[in-house]
Coordinates of C-alpha atoms in Angstrom, one line a residue:
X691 CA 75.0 -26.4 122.9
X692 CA 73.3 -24.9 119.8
X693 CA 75.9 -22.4 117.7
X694 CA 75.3 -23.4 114.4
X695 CA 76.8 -21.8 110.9
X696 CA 73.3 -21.8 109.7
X697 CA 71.7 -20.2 112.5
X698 CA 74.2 -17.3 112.7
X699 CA 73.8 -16.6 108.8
X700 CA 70.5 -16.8 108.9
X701 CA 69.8 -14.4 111.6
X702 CA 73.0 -12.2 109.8
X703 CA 70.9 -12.2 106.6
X704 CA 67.5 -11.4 108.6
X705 CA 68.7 -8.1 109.1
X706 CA 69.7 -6.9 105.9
X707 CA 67.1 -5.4 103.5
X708 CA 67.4 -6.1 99.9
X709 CA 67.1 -1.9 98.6
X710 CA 70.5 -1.7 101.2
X711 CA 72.6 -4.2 98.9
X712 CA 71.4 -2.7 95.8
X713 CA 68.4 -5.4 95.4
X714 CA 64.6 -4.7 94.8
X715 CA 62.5 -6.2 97.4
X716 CA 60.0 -7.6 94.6
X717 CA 57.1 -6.7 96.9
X718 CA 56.0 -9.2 99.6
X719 CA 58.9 -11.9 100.7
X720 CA 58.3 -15.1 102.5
X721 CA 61.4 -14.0 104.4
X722 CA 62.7 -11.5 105.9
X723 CA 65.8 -9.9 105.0
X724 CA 68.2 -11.5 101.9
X725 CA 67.4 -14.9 100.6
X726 CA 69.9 -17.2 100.5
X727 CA 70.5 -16.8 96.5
X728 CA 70.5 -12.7 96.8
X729 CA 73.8 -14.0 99.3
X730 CA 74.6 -16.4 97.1
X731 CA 74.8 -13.8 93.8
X732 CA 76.2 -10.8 95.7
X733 CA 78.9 -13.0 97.3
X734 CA 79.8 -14.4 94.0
X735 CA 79.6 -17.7 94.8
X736 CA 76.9 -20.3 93.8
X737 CA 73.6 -20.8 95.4
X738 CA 74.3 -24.9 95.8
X739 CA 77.9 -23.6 97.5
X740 CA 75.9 -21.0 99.7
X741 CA 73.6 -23.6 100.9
X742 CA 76.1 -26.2 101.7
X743 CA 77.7 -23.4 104.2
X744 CA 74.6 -22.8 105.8
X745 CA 74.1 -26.6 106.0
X746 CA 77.5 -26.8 108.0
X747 CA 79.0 -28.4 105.2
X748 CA 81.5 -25.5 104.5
X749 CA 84.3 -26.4 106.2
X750 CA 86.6 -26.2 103.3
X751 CA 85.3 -22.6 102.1
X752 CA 88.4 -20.4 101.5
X753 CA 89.3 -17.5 103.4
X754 CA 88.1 -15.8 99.8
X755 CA 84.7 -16.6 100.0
X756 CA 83.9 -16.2 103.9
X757 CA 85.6 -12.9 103.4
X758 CA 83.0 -12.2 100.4
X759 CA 80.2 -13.6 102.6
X760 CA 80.9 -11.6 105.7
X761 CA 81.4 -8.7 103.4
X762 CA 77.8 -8.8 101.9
X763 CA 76.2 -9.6 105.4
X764 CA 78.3 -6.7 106.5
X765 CA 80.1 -8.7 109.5
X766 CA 82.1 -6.5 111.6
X767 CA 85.6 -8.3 112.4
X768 CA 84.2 -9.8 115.8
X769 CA 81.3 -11.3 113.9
X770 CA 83.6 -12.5 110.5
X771 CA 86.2 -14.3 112.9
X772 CA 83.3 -16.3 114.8
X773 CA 82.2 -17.3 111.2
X774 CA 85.4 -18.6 110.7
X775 CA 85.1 -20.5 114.3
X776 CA 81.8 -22.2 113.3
X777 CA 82.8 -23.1 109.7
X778 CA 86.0 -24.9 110.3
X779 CA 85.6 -25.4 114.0
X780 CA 89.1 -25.8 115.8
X781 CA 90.1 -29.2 116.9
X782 CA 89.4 -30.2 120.6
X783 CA 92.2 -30.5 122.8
X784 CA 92.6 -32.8 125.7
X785 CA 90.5 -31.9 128.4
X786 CA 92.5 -29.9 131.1
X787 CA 91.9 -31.3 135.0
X788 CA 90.3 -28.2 137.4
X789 CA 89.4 -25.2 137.1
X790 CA 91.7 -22.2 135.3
X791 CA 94.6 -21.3 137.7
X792 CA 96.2 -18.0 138.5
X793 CA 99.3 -17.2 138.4
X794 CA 101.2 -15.7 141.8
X795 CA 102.7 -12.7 139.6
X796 CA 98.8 -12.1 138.1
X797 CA 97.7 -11.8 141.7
X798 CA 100.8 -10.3 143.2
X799 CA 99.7 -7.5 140.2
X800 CA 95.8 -7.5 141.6
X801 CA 97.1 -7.0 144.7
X802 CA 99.6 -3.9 143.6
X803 CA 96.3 -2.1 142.7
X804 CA 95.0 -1.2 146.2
X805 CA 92.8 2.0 144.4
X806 CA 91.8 0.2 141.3
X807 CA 89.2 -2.6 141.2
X808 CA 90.3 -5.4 139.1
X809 CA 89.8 -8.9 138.5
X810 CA 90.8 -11.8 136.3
X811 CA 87.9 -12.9 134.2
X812 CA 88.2 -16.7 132.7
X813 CA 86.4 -19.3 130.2
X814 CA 82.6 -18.8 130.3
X815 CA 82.6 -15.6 132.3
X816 CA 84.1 -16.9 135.7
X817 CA 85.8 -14.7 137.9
X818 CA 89.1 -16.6 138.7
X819 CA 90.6 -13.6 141.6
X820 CA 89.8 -10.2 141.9
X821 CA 91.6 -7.6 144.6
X822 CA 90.1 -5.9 147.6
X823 CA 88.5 -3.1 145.6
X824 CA 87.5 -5.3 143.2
X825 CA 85.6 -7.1 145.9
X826 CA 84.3 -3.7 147.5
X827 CA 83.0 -2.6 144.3
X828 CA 81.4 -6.1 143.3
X829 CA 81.0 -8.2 145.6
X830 CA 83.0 -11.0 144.5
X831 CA 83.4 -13.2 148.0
X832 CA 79.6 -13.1 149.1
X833 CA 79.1 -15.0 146.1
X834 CA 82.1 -17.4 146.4
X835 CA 80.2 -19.7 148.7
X836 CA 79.8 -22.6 146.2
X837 CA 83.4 -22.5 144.9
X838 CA 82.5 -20.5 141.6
X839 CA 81.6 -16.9 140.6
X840 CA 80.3 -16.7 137.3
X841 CA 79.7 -13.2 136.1
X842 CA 76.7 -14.5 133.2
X843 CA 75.1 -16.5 136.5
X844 CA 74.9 -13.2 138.6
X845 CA 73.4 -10.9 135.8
X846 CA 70.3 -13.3 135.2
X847 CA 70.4 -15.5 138.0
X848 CA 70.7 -12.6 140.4
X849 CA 67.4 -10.8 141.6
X850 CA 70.0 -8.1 142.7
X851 CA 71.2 -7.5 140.0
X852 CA 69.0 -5.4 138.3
X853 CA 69.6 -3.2 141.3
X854 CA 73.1 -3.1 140.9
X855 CA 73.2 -2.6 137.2
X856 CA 71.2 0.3 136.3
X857 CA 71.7 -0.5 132.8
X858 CA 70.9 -3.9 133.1
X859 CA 69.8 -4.5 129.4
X860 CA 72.9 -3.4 128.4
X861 CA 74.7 -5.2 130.5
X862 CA 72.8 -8.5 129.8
X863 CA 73.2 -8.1 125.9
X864 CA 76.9 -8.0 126.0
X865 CA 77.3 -10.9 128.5
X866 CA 75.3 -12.9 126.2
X867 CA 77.5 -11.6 123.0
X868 CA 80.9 -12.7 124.7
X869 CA 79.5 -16.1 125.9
X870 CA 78.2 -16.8 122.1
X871 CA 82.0 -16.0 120.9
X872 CA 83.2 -18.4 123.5
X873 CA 80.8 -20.9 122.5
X874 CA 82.2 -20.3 118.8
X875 CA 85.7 -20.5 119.9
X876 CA 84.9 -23.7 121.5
X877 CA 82.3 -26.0 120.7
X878 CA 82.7 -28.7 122.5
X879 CA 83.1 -27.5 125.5
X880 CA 80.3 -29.2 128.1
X881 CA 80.8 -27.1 131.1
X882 CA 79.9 -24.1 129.1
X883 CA 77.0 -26.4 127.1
X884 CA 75.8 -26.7 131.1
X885 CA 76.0 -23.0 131.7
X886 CA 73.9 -22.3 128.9
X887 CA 71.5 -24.7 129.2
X888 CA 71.0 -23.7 132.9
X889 CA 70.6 -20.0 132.0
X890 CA 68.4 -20.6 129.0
X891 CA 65.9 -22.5 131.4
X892 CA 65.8 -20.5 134.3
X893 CA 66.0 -17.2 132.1
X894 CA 63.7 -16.2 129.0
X895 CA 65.5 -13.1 128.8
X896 CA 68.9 -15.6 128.3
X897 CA 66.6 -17.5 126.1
X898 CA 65.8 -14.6 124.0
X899 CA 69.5 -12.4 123.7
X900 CA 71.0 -16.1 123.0
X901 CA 68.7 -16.6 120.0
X902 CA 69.3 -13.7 118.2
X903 CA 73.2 -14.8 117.7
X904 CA 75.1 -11.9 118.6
X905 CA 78.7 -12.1 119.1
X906 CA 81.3 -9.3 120.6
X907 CA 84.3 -9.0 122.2
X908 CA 85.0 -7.8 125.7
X909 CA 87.5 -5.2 125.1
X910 CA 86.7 -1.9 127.0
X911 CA 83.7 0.0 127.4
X912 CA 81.4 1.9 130.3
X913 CA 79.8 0.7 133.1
X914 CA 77.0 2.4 135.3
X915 CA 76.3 0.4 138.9
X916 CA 74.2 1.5 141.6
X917 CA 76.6 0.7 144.9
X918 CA 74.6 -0.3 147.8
X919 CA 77.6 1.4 150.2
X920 CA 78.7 4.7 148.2
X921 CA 75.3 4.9 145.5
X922 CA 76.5 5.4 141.7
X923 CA 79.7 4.5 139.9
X924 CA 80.7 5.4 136.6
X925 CA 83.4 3.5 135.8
X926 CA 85.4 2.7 132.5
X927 CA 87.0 -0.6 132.2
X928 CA 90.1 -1.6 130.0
X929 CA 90.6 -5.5 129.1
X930 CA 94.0 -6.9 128.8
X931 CA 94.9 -10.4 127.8
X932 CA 97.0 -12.4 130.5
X933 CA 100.1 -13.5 128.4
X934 CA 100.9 -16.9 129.0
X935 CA 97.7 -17.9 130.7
X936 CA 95.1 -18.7 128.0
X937 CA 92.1 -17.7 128.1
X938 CA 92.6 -14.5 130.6
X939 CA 91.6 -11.4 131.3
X940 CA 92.8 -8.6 133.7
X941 CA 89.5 -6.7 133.6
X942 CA 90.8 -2.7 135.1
X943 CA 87.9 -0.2 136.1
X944 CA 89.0 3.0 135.9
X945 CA 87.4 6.7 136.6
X946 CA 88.5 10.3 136.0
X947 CA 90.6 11.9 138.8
X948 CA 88.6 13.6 141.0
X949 CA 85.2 12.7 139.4
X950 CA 82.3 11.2 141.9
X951 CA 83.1 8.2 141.1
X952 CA 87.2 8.4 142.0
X953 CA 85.9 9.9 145.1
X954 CA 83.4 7.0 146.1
X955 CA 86.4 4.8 144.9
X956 CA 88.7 6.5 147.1
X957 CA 86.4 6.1 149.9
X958 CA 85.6 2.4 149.1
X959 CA 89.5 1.8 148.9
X960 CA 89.9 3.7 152.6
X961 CA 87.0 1.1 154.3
X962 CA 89.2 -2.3 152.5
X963 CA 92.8 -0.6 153.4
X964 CA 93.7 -3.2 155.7
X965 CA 93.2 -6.2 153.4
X966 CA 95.9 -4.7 151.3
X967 CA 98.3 -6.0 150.3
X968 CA 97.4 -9.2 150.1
X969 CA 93.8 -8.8 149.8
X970 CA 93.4 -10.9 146.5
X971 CA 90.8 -13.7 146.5
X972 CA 89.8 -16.4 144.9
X973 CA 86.7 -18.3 145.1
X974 CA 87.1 -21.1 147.5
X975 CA 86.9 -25.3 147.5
X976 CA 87.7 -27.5 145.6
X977 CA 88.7 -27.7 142.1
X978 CA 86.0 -29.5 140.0
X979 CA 87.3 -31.5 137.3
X980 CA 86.2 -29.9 133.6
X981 CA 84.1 -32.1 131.6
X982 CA 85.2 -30.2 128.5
X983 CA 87.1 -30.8 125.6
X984 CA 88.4 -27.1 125.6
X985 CA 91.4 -26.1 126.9
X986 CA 91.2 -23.7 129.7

């Protein structure tokens, strides 16, 4: 799985023009963006240093000068922190045995939700259990078949999903972002090498959002989907870490009171009634062992 320092500056310093930082461009460049010694100067480092952390050879840079690098390449804190990943990479842990596990309180909380769809989102994107809106709204157990619902499979794997994501390029940029901050966070992870070899083969879009080294955090945000059932949803979603269960996310849609969407909600949640409570799910079959060297 390619995530290399050098790749990420590079494409970090490609979009930087030298009359920004207080440079003259000097007319024609063989580059585009800074050269690594504009870096180098502005950074205060020296070019030979700069080089060596582009090389991958940086792994015993100070917080002092990746600070002073990310500050001249203009890094937001999402972007600074995955820096840090691929510089001085973290050491691998023992590989865990199956997939990630929820807890009973975690789904006992899903389940608590009856008029808000939720799920629990793990390592490289799967969706670990979700409640009975949750499903309503995505979908989640018609694509459980094969023991694994992955949310970067369904946005470019999935003809549908174009459908169901009106904003599909969005959608697809940011699912490519968090998987390249995984992929920082842990580099020797194979089943998420797998994932993103099979994606950038069967997908040029993957192909092309993955080279362009972009790197963001799923925090909160807006998402439009085109319902097959009850048409558009306009839904807001919050992200909360799972305390205790690393690696986790309680992913929360939420809409205004009385908007259209609370109202198609509210009518969604009035079809699924009966399967609540109770109604989490998880995909089904076995647990496949993890090849990585992650821990989930």
């Amino acid at each position: 799985m390619e995530n290399t320092v050098g790749d990420f500056l590079r494409s970090r310093r490609a979009r930087i023009l030298p009359e920004e930082v207080g440079l003259p461009s000097n007319g024609r460049r063989r580059v585009q963006g800074l050269r690594r010694e504009e870096v180098a100067q502005l950074a205060g480092v020296s070019v030979d240093y700069y080089v060596r952390l582009e090389q991958g050879r940086g792994a015993s840079a100070s917080d002092a000068v990746l600070d002073a690098v990310a500050r001249v390449l203009g890094l937001d804190e999402v972007e600074a922190a995955h820096l840090r990943s691929l510089t001085r990479p973290p050491r691998p842990a023992a590989a865990p045995r199956g997939r990630q596990q929820v807890r009973e309180g975690t789904r006992l909380l899903l389940d608590l939700m009856p008029v808000t769809p939720a799920f629990v989102l793990g390592r490289r994107m799967d969706v670990l259990a979700w409640n009975a809106l949750g499903d309503a709204v995505h979908g989640f157990s018609a694509r459980a078949s094969s023991g694994e619902v992955n949310a970067a499979r369904h946005a470019f794997l999935d003809p549908a999903a174009r459908e169901f994501y009106p904003q599909w390029e969005a959608v697809a940029a940011e699912t490519v972002a968090y998987l390249r901050l995984d992929a920082g966070r842990y580099p020797e992870d194979a089943r998420l090498a797998a994932l993103v070899g099979e994606l950038s083969v069967r997908s040029e879009e993957f192909r092309r959002l993955w080279a362009d080294h972009q790197v963001r955090e799923k925090t909160h945000g807006v998402k439009l989907i085109r319902h097959p059932l009850v048409g558009e949803l306009d839904l807001g979603y919050e992200t909360l870490a799972v305390n205790g269960s690393a690696d986790q996310l309680l992913v929360v849609f939420t809409a205004p009171p009385d908007s259209p969407t609370a109202q198609r909600l509210a009518l969604l949640a009035s079809w699924t009634a009966g399967g609540a409570p109770g109604g989490t799910r998880e995909p089904a079959g076995p647990a496949v062992p993890d090849a990585s060297a992650a821990t989930d």
